[in-house]
Amino acid sequence: MAKARLGWLIVLLAGVAGCASAPPVVGLGAEAPTEGDILWRASVDVLRQYQFELDRLDRREGLITTMPMTGASWFELWRRDAVTARDLAESSLQTIHRRALVRLVAAEGEPLGPRVTVEVSRPDRPGPTVMNMSEAFQMVRLVHGTRSWDMYMRDVDAPGLPAPVAVELPEDKPLARQIEQDILARAAELR
C-alpha cells in the first residue's frame, strides 16, 4: 500500500513538473522583442521604481502617463523624485505634485527613444481665515471642545468660495533627464 502511494506521488510530481514550460528560445519560432517593446518595458519598470502610479498606457501612441504623486520630503530617504536640494526643500515645506509623461518617439534620422516630461503643480485650496480675536478663540475651542473641527472646516466648502485649483509650476527638467537616463539604462539591461 505504501509503495502504491509513493508511486502515485511520483506520477503526480512528474505531471506537475511536465506542465511547467521553459521560456521560448529566440530564433526557434519565437519572435525577438522589438526596440519599441524593450523601451516600453523599460519605461514602465523605471516609472514604477520611482513609485509613480501608472494612469494611461497607450502603446499605439507610444504614451505613458502617471497619476500626480506627492513629492518626497526630507524624511523619505527612499524616494527619488526630488533631484535637486531646492526640489526636496520645496516638497518638504509645501505639497508638490509631480506627474510624469513618457512618449516613445523617433525623430528624423534618429532611433526610437524616450521623451520624458515631468509636470509640477501645487494645490491651492482656501483655508479657514481668522479675522478677529473671537474667531481665533472659536477655532481653538472647536479643536479642544465638544464640537468637531469638521464643523468649522465645512465653511471652507461653502458656496461662493472659489473651488480648489492646482497651480501649475515650471516643469521638473532635472527629474525628466534622470528618468530618461534610467529608461535607457534599463533598456540596455533588457537587450
mmCIF file of C-alpha atoms in Angstrom:
data_model
loop_
_atom_site.group_PDB
_atom_site.id
_atom_site.type_symbol
_atom_site.label_atom_id
_atom_site.label_comp_id
_atom_site.label_asym_id
_atom_site.label_seq_id
_atom_site.Cartn_x
_atom_site.Cartn_y
_atom_site.Cartn_z
ATOM 1 C CA MET A 1 0.000 0.000 0.000
ATOM 2 C CA ALA A 2 2.839 2.432 0.848
ATOM 3 C CA LYS A 3 4.570 1.589 -2.439
ATOM 4 C CA ALA A 4 1.363 2.390 -4.357
ATOM 5 C CA ARG A 5 1.053 5.767 -2.628
ATOM 6 C CA LEU A 6 4.690 6.530 -3.334
ATOM 7 C CA GLY A 7 4.156 5.579 -6.984
ATOM 8 C CA TRP A 8 1.143 7.887 -7.287
ATOM 9 C CA LEU A 9 3.104 10.703 -5.618
ATOM 10 C CA ILE A 10 5.940 10.300 -8.144
ATOM 11 C CA VAL A 11 3.466 10.286 -11.047
ATOM 12 C CA LEU A 12 1.750 13.387 -9.667
ATOM 13 C CA LEU A 13 5.036 15.292 -9.210
ATOM 14 C CA ALA A 14 6.201 14.273 -12.689
ATOM 15 C CA GLY A 15 2.906 15.526 -14.130
ATOM 16 C CA VAL A 16 3.178 18.882 -12.370
ATOM 17 C CA ALA A 17 6.794 19.280 -13.448
ATOM 18 C CA GLY A 18 5.806 18.411 -17.009
ATOM 19 C CA CYS A 19 3.231 21.216 -17.079
ATOM 20 C CA ALA A 20 5.873 23.859 -16.474
ATOM 21 C CA SER A 21 7.146 25.309 -19.714
ATOM 22 C CA ALA A 22 10.548 26.699 -20.437
ATOM 23 C CA PRO A 23 10.799 30.235 -21.767
ATOM 24 C CA PRO A 24 10.820 30.386 -25.563
ATOM 25 C CA VAL A 25 14.237 30.355 -27.164
ATOM 26 C CA VAL A 26 14.855 33.265 -29.523
ATOM 27 C CA GLY A 27 15.347 32.024 -33.052
ATOM 28 C CA LEU A 28 13.290 28.857 -32.644
ATOM 29 C CA GLY A 29 9.831 30.096 -33.609
ATOM 30 C CA ALA A 30 9.658 32.890 -31.033
ATOM 31 C CA GLU A 31 9.898 36.474 -32.157
ATOM 32 C CA ALA A 32 12.642 38.622 -30.686
ATOM 33 C CA PRO A 33 11.333 41.700 -28.850
ATOM 34 C CA THR A 34 11.470 44.876 -30.910
ATOM 35 C CA GLU A 35 13.203 48.057 -29.815
ATOM 36 C CA GLY A 36 9.780 49.539 -29.082
ATOM 37 C CA ASP A 37 8.886 46.583 -26.825
ATOM 38 C CA ILE A 38 12.147 46.921 -24.911
ATOM 39 C CA LEU A 39 11.748 50.695 -24.418
ATOM 40 C CA TRP A 40 8.105 50.257 -23.382
ATOM 41 C CA ARG A 41 9.020 47.669 -20.752
ATOM 42 C CA ALA A 42 11.960 49.769 -19.542
ATOM 43 C CA SER A 43 9.730 52.871 -19.242
ATOM 44 C CA VAL A 44 7.104 51.041 -17.189
ATOM 45 C CA ASP A 45 9.774 49.498 -14.943
ATOM 46 C CA VAL A 46 11.504 52.829 -14.287
ATOM 47 C CA LEU A 47 8.267 54.708 -13.547
ATOM 48 C CA ARG A 48 7.336 52.019 -11.037
ATOM 49 C CA GLN A 49 10.803 52.292 -9.447
ATOM 50 C CA TYR A 50 10.121 55.993 -8.950
ATOM 51 C CA GLN A 51 6.825 54.947 -7.292
ATOM 52 C CA PHE A 52 4.612 56.644 -9.879
ATOM 53 C CA GLU A 53 1.125 55.167 -10.240
ATOM 54 C CA LEU A 54 0.540 54.472 -13.934
ATOM 55 C CA ASP A 55 -2.540 56.145 -15.384
ATOM 56 C CA ARG A 56 -2.628 55.799 -19.167
ATOM 57 C CA LEU A 57 -0.721 53.181 -21.152
ATOM 58 C CA ASP A 58 -1.260 53.712 -24.887
ATOM 59 C CA ARG A 59 1.100 51.547 -26.938
ATOM 60 C CA ARG A 60 -0.221 52.790 -30.289
ATOM 61 C CA GLU A 61 0.592 56.380 -29.400
ATOM 62 C CA GLY A 62 3.734 55.362 -27.505
ATOM 63 C CA LEU A 63 2.455 57.308 -24.482
ATOM 64 C CA ILE A 64 2.615 56.530 -20.767
ATOM 65 C CA THR A 65 1.180 58.964 -18.235
ATOM 66 C CA THR A 66 1.092 58.730 -14.470
ATOM 67 C CA MET A 67 -1.198 59.987 -11.761
ATOM 68 C CA PRO A 68 0.022 63.067 -9.870
ATOM 69 C CA MET A 69 2.242 61.976 -6.985
ATOM 70 C CA THR A 70 3.040 63.982 -3.871
ATOM 71 C CA GLY A 71 6.717 64.939 -3.862
ATOM 72 C CA ALA A 72 9.284 63.481 -1.478
ATOM 73 C CA SER A 73 10.112 65.165 1.808
ATOM 74 C CA TRP A 74 13.327 65.285 3.823
ATOM 75 C CA PHE A 75 12.322 62.227 5.835
ATOM 76 C CA GLU A 76 11.599 59.997 2.842
ATOM 77 C CA LEU A 77 15.116 58.896 2.002
ATOM 78 C CA TRP A 78 13.960 56.047 -0.262
ATOM 79 C CA ARG A 79 12.130 58.371 -2.688
ATOM 80 C CA ARG A 80 13.966 59.589 -5.795
ATOM 81 C CA ASP A 81 11.572 62.141 -7.287
ATOM 82 C CA ALA A 82 13.274 65.241 -5.841
ATOM 83 C CA VAL A 83 16.531 65.574 -7.762
ATOM 84 C CA THR A 84 17.830 68.915 -6.544
ATOM 85 C CA ALA A 85 18.098 70.214 -2.977
ATOM 86 C CA ARG A 86 15.668 73.010 -3.896
ATOM 87 C CA ASP A 87 13.069 70.479 -5.095
ATOM 88 C CA LEU A 88 13.452 68.499 -1.883
ATOM 89 C CA ALA A 89 13.077 71.604 0.277
ATOM 90 C CA GLU A 90 10.049 72.796 -1.699
ATOM 91 C CA SER A 91 8.347 69.380 -1.455
ATOM 92 C CA SER A 92 9.043 69.277 2.269
ATOM 93 C CA LEU A 93 7.645 72.729 3.009
ATOM 94 C CA GLN A 94 4.509 72.543 0.878
ATOM 95 C CA THR A 95 2.557 69.935 -1.038
ATOM 96 C CA ILE A 96 4.000 69.475 -4.518
ATOM 97 C CA HIS A 97 2.583 67.075 -7.108
ATOM 98 C CA ARG A 98 4.653 65.586 -9.928
ATOM 99 C CA ARG A 99 3.185 63.816 -12.948
ATOM 100 C CA ALA A 100 5.368 62.028 -15.492
ATOM 101 C CA LEU A 101 4.629 61.704 -19.207
ATOM 102 C CA VAL A 102 6.787 59.379 -21.301
ATOM 103 C CA ARG A 103 6.456 59.449 -25.069
ATOM 104 C CA LEU A 104 8.401 56.963 -27.189
ATOM 105 C CA VAL A 105 9.237 58.796 -30.390
ATOM 106 C CA ALA A 106 11.702 58.557 -33.246
ATOM 107 C CA ALA A 107 12.958 61.832 -34.661
ATOM 108 C CA GLU A 108 14.103 62.057 -38.264
ATOM 109 C CA GLY A 109 17.314 60.119 -38.709
ATOM 110 C CA GLU A 110 17.396 59.108 -35.028
ATOM 111 C CA PRO A 111 16.457 55.828 -33.368
ATOM 112 C CA LEU A 112 13.400 55.367 -31.182
ATOM 113 C CA GLY A 113 13.870 56.929 -27.758
ATOM 114 C CA PRO A 114 12.006 58.175 -24.698
ATOM 115 C CA ARG A 115 10.993 61.820 -24.307
ATOM 116 C CA VAL A 116 10.074 62.477 -20.684
ATOM 117 C CA THR A 117 8.183 65.462 -19.297
ATOM 118 C CA VAL A 118 7.530 65.930 -15.583
ATOM 119 C CA GLU A 119 4.694 68.332 -14.834
ATOM 120 C CA VAL A 120 4.762 70.021 -11.436
ATOM 121 C CA SER A 121 1.866 71.639 -9.590
ATOM 122 C CA ARG A 122 0.789 72.556 -6.111
ATOM 123 C CA PRO A 123 -2.755 72.599 -4.779
ATOM 124 C CA ASP A 124 -4.258 75.948 -3.901
ATOM 125 C CA ARG A 125 -7.179 75.493 -1.555
ATOM 126 C CA PRO A 126 -8.632 78.283 0.508
ATOM 127 C CA GLY A 127 -8.308 77.574 4.206
ATOM 128 C CA PRO A 128 -10.092 78.944 7.213
ATOM 129 C CA THR A 129 -9.219 82.538 7.892
ATOM 130 C CA VAL A 130 -9.210 84.248 11.248
ATOM 131 C CA MET A 131 -10.431 87.830 11.035
ATOM 132 C CA ASN A 132 -10.580 88.773 14.717
ATOM 133 C CA MET A 133 -9.789 87.520 18.212
ATOM 134 C CA SER A 134 -13.193 85.916 18.781
ATOM 135 C CA GLU A 135 -12.798 83.778 15.628
ATOM 136 C CA ALA A 136 -9.374 82.662 16.858
ATOM 137 C CA PHE A 137 -10.873 81.724 20.211
ATOM 138 C CA GLN A 138 -13.707 79.871 18.445
ATOM 139 C CA MET A 139 -11.156 77.949 16.376
ATOM 140 C CA VAL A 140 -9.227 76.824 19.470
ATOM 141 C CA ARG A 141 -12.425 75.967 21.280
ATOM 142 C CA LEU A 142 -13.589 73.811 18.358
ATOM 143 C CA VAL A 143 -10.350 71.841 18.319
ATOM 144 C CA HIS A 144 -10.390 71.086 22.038
ATOM 145 C CA GLY A 145 -14.099 71.370 22.729
ATOM 146 C CA THR A 146 -17.111 69.214 22.113
ATOM 147 C CA ARG A 147 -17.844 70.407 18.582
ATOM 148 C CA SER A 148 -15.744 68.865 15.857
ATOM 149 C CA TRP A 149 -13.132 70.529 13.725
ATOM 150 C CA ASP A 150 -15.067 69.293 10.661
ATOM 151 C CA MET A 151 -17.934 71.629 11.537
ATOM 152 C CA TYR A 152 -15.546 74.570 11.344
ATOM 153 C CA MET A 153 -13.862 73.322 8.163
ATOM 154 C CA ARG A 154 -17.124 72.850 6.272
ATOM 155 C CA ASP A 155 -17.277 76.621 5.993
ATOM 156 C CA VAL A 156 -14.295 76.303 3.643
ATOM 157 C CA ASP A 157 -16.507 74.459 1.136
ATOM 158 C CA ALA A 158 -19.347 76.932 1.497
ATOM 159 C CA PRO A 159 -20.979 78.237 -1.686
ATOM 160 C CA GLY A 160 -19.391 81.363 -3.043
ATOM 161 C CA LEU A 161 -15.823 80.391 -2.167
ATOM 162 C CA PRO A 162 -13.501 79.535 -5.051
ATOM 163 C CA ALA A 163 -13.046 75.843 -5.793
ATOM 164 C CA PRO A 164 -9.670 74.264 -5.076
ATOM 165 C CA VAL A 165 -7.326 74.535 -8.041
ATOM 166 C CA ALA A 166 -3.884 73.299 -8.981
ATOM 167 C CA VAL A 167 -1.276 75.972 -9.604
ATOM 168 C CA GLU A 168 0.992 74.871 -12.442
ATOM 169 C CA LEU A 169 4.711 75.279 -11.765
ATOM 170 C CA PRO A 170 7.621 75.017 -14.232
ATOM 171 C CA GLU A 171 8.486 71.524 -15.486
ATOM 172 C CA ASP A 172 10.976 69.481 -13.487
ATOM 173 C CA LYS A 173 13.629 69.118 -16.198
ATOM 174 C CA PRO A 174 16.348 67.578 -13.971
ATOM 175 C CA LEU A 175 13.975 64.771 -12.936
ATOM 176 C CA ALA A 176 12.886 64.283 -16.562
ATOM 177 C CA ARG A 177 16.539 63.905 -17.657
ATOM 178 C CA GLN A 178 17.218 61.459 -14.830
ATOM 179 C CA ILE A 179 14.182 59.339 -15.736
ATOM 180 C CA GLU A 180 15.246 59.320 -19.423
ATOM 181 C CA GLN A 181 18.736 58.133 -18.468
ATOM 182 C CA ASP A 182 17.292 55.428 -16.217
ATOM 183 C CA ILE A 183 14.967 54.240 -19.014
ATOM 184 C CA LEU A 184 17.884 53.961 -21.438
ATOM 185 C CA ALA A 185 19.980 52.108 -18.831
ATOM 186 C CA ARG A 186 17.109 49.714 -18.097
ATOM 187 C CA ALA A 187 16.570 49.136 -21.844
ATOM 188 C CA ALA A 188 20.246 48.242 -22.182
ATOM 189 C CA GLU A 189 19.811 45.657 -19.403
ATOM 190 C CA LEU A 190 16.774 44.142 -21.150
ATOM 191 C CA ARG A 191 18.514 43.758 -24.531
#
